[in-house]
mmCIF file of C-alpha atoms in Angstrom:
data_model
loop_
_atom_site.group_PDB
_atom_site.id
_atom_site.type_symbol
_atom_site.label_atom_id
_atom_site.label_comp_id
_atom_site.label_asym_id
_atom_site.label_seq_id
_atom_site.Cartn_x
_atom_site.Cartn_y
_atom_site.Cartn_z
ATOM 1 C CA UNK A 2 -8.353 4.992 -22.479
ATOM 2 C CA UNK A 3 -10.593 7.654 -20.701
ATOM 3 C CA UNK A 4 -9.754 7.643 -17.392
ATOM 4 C CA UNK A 5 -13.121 9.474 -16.718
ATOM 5 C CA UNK A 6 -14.999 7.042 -18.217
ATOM 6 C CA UNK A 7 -13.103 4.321 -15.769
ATOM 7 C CA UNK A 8 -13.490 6.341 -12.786
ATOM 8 C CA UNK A 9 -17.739 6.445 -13.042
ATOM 9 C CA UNK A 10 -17.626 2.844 -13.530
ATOM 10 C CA UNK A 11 -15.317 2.031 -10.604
ATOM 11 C CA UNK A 12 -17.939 4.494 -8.862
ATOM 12 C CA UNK A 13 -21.056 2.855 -10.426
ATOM 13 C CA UNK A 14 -19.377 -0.706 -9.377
ATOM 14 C CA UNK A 15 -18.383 0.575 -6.061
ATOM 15 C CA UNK A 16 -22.023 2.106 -5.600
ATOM 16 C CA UNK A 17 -23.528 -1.196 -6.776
ATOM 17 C CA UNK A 18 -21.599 -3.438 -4.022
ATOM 18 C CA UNK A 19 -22.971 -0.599 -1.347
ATOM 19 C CA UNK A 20 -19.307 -0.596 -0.142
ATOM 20 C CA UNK A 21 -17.797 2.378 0.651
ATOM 21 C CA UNK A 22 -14.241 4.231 -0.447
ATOM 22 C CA UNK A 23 -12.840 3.373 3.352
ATOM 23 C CA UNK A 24 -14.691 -0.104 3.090
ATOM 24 C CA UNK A 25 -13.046 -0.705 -0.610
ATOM 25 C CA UNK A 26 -9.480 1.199 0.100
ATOM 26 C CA UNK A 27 -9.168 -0.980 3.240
ATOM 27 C CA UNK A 28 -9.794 -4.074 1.229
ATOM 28 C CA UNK A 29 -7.314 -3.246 -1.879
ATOM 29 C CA UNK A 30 -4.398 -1.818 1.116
ATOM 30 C CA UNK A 31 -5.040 1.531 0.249
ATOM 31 C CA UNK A 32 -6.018 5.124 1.441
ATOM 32 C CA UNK A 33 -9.504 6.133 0.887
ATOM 33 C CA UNK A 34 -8.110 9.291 -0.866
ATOM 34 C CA UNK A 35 -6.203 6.906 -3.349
ATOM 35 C CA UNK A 36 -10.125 5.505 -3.965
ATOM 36 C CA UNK A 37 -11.520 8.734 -4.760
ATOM 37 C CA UNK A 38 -8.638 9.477 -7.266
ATOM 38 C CA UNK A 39 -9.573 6.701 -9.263
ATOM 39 C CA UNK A 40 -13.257 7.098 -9.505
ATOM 40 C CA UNK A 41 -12.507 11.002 -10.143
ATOM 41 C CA UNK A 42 -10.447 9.853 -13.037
ATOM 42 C CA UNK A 43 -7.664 12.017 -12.187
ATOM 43 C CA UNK A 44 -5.293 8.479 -11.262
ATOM 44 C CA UNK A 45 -5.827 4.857 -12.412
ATOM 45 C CA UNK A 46 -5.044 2.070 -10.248
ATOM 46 C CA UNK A 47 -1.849 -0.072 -11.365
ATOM 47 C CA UNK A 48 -1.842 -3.502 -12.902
ATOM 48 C CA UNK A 49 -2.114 -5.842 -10.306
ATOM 49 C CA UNK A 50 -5.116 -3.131 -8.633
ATOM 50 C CA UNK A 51 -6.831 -3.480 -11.627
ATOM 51 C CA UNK A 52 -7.403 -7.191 -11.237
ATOM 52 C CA UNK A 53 -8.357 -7.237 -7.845
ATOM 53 C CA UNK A 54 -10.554 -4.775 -8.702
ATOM 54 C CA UNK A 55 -11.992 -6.916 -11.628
ATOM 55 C CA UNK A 56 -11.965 -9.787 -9.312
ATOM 56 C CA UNK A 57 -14.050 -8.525 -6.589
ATOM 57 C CA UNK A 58 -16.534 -6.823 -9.127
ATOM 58 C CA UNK A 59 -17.009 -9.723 -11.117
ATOM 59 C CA UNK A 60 -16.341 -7.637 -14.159
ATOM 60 C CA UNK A 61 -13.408 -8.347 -17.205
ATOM 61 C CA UNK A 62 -10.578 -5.921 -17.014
ATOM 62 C CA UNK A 63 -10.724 -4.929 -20.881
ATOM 63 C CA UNK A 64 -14.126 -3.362 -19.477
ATOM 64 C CA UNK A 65 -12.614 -1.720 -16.791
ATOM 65 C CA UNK A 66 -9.985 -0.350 -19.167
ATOM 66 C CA UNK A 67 -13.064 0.676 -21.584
ATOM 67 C CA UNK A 68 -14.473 2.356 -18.899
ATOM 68 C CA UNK A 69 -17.979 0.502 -19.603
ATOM 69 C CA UNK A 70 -19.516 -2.891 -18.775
ATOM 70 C CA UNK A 71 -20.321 -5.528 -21.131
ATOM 71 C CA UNK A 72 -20.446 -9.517 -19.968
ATOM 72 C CA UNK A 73 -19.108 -11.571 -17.209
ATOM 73 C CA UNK A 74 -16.158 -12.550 -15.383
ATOM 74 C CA UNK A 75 -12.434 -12.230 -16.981
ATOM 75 C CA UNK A 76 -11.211 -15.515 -18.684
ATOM 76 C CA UNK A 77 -8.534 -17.240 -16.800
ATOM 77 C CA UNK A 78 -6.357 -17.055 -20.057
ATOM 78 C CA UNK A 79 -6.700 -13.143 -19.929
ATOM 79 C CA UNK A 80 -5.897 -13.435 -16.108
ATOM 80 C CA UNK A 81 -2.847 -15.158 -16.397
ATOM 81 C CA UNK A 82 -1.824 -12.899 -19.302
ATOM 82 C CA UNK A 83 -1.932 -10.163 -17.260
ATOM 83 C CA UNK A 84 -0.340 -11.430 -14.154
ATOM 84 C CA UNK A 85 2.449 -12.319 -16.382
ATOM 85 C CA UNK A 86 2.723 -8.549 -18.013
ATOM 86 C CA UNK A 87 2.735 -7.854 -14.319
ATOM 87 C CA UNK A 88 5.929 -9.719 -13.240
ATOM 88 C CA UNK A 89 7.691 -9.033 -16.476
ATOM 89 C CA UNK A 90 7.015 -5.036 -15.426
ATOM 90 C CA UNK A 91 8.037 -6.210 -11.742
ATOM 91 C CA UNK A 92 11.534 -7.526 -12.543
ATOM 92 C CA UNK A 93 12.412 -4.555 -14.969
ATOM 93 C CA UNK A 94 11.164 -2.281 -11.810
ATOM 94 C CA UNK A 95 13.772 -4.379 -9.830
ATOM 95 C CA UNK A 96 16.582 -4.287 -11.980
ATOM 96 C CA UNK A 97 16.263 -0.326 -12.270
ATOM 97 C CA UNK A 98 16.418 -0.181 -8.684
ATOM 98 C CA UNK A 99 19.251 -2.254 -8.271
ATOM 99 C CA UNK A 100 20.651 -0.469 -10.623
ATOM 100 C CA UNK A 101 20.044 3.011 -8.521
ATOM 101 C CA UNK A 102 20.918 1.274 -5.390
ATOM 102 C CA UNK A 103 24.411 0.707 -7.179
ATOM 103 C CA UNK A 104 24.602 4.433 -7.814
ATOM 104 C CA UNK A 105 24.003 5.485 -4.304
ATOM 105 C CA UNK A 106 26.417 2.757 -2.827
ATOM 106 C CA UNK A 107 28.981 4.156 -5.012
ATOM 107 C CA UNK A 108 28.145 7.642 -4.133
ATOM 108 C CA UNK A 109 28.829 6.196 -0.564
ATOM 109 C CA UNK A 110 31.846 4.284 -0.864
ATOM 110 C CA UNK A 111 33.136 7.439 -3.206
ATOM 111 C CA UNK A 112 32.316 9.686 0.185
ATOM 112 C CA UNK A 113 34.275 7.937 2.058
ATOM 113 C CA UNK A 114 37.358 8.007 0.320
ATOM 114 C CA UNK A 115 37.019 11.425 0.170
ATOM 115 C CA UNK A 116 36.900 11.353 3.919
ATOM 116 C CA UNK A 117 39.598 9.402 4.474
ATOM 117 C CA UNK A 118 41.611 11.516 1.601
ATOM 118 C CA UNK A 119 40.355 14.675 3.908
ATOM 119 C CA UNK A 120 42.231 13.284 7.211
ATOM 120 C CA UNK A 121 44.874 11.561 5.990
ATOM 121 C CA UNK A 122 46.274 14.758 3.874
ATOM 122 C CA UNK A 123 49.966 15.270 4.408
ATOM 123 C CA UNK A 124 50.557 18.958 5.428
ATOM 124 C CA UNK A 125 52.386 19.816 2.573
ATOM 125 C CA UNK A 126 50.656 20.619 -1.080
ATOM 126 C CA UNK A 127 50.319 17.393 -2.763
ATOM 127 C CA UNK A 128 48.389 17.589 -6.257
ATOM 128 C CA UNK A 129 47.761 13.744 -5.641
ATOM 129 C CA UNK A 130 45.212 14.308 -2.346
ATOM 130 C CA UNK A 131 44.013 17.235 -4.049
ATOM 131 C CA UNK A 132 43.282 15.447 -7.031
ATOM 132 C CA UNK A 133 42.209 12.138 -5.253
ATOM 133 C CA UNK A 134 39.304 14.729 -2.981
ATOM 134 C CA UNK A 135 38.080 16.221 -5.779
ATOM 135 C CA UNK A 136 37.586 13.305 -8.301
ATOM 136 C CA UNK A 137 35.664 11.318 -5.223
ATOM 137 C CA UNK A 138 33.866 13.964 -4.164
ATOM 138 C CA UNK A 139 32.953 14.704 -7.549
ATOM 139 C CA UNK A 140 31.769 11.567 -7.958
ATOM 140 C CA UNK A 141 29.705 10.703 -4.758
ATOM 141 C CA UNK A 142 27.996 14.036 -5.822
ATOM 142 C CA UNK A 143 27.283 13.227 -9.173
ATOM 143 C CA UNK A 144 25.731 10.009 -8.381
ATOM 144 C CA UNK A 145 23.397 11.441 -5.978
ATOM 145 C CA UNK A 146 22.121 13.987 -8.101
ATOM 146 C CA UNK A 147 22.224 10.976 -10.952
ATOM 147 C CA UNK A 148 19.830 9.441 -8.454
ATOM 148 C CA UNK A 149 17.768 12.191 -7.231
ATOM 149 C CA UNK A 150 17.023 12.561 -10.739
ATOM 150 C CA UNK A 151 16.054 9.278 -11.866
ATOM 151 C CA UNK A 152 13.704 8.690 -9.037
ATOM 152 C CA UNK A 153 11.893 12.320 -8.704
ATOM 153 C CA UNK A 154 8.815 12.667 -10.602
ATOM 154 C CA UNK A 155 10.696 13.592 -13.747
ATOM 155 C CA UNK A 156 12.540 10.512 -13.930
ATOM 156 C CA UNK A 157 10.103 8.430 -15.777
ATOM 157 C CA UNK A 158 9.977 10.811 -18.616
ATOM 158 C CA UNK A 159 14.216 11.176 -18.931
ATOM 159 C CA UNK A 160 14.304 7.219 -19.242
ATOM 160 C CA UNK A 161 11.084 7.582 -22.130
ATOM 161 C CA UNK A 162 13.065 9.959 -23.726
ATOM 162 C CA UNK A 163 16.431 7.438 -23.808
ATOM 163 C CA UNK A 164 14.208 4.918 -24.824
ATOM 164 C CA UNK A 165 12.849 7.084 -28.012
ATOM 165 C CA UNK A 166 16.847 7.996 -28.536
ATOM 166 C CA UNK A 167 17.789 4.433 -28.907
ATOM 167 C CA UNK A 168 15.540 3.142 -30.621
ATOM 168 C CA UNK A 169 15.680 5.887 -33.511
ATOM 169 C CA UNK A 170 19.293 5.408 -33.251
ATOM 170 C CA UNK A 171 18.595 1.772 -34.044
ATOM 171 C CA UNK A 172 20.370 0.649 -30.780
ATOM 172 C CA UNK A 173 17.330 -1.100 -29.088
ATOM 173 C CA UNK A 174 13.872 -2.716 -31.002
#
């Protein structure tokens, strides 16, 4: 996939129309810069952009992936296909991110303990509190930075990498 190649034909397509990036970005609910990323080739347009975008140009998405034109409108078979890659990419988005919403209420709930550990320490040395603040407040930290991680820019290539791990470890297909 040459992401060059697909920006000059979004361009040429765009160009064709006589629409403009603000004309077309305000259509697909985004910025105009986003627009002139794609037809630069330095970003594509995600899944369920892309058939809009074949939609409004008339054009079959595996030419818009080839980055050159060749016949008529996408089948309705190859539509639906899609759409369904779509919302099968959707829900695993959605279970991730319940799945890092978990981690930061945790972190919360962990926080607070620690809190109420922090004001409800007898004035004497007891190991217990001691041990009680530092486990939670270990914790509440950990998950944070667990979550920072995962959803900074880095975070798709850590959960490639586990992917790669368990599959050569024969744990996953």
């Amino acid at each position: 996939m040459d992401q060059q190649k697909i920006g000059a034909l979004l361009k040429e397509l765009r160009r064709q129309r006589a629409v403009t990036q603000e004309q077309l970005a305000e259509m697909l609910n985004v910025s105009r810069r986003t627009v002139s990323r794609w037809e630069t080739g330095s970003n594509m347009p995600d899944l369920d952009i892309l058939i809009e975008i074949a939609d409004y140009y008339k054009i079959d998405i595996r030419e818009l992936l080839d980055g050159e034109r060749r016949s008529g409108q996408m089948e309705e078979e190859m539509k639906e296909t899609v759409w369904k890659m779509l919302d099968y990419s959707n829900e695993k988005k959605l279970k991730y991110m319940r799945r890092l919403h978990g981690c930061y209420i945790a972190a919360l709930i962990s926080f607070l303990i620690y809190l109420v550990t922090l004001f409800l320490k007898p004035g004497t040395p007891n190991g217990f509190f001691d041990f009680a603040q530092g486990l939670t407040l270990g914790i509440s930290f950990g998950m944070i930075v667990v979550g920072v991680l995962m959803t900074g820019k880095h975070g798709q290539k850590l959960r490639a990498l586990k992917m790669r791990l368990l599959k050569k470890q024969g744990l996953m297909q």
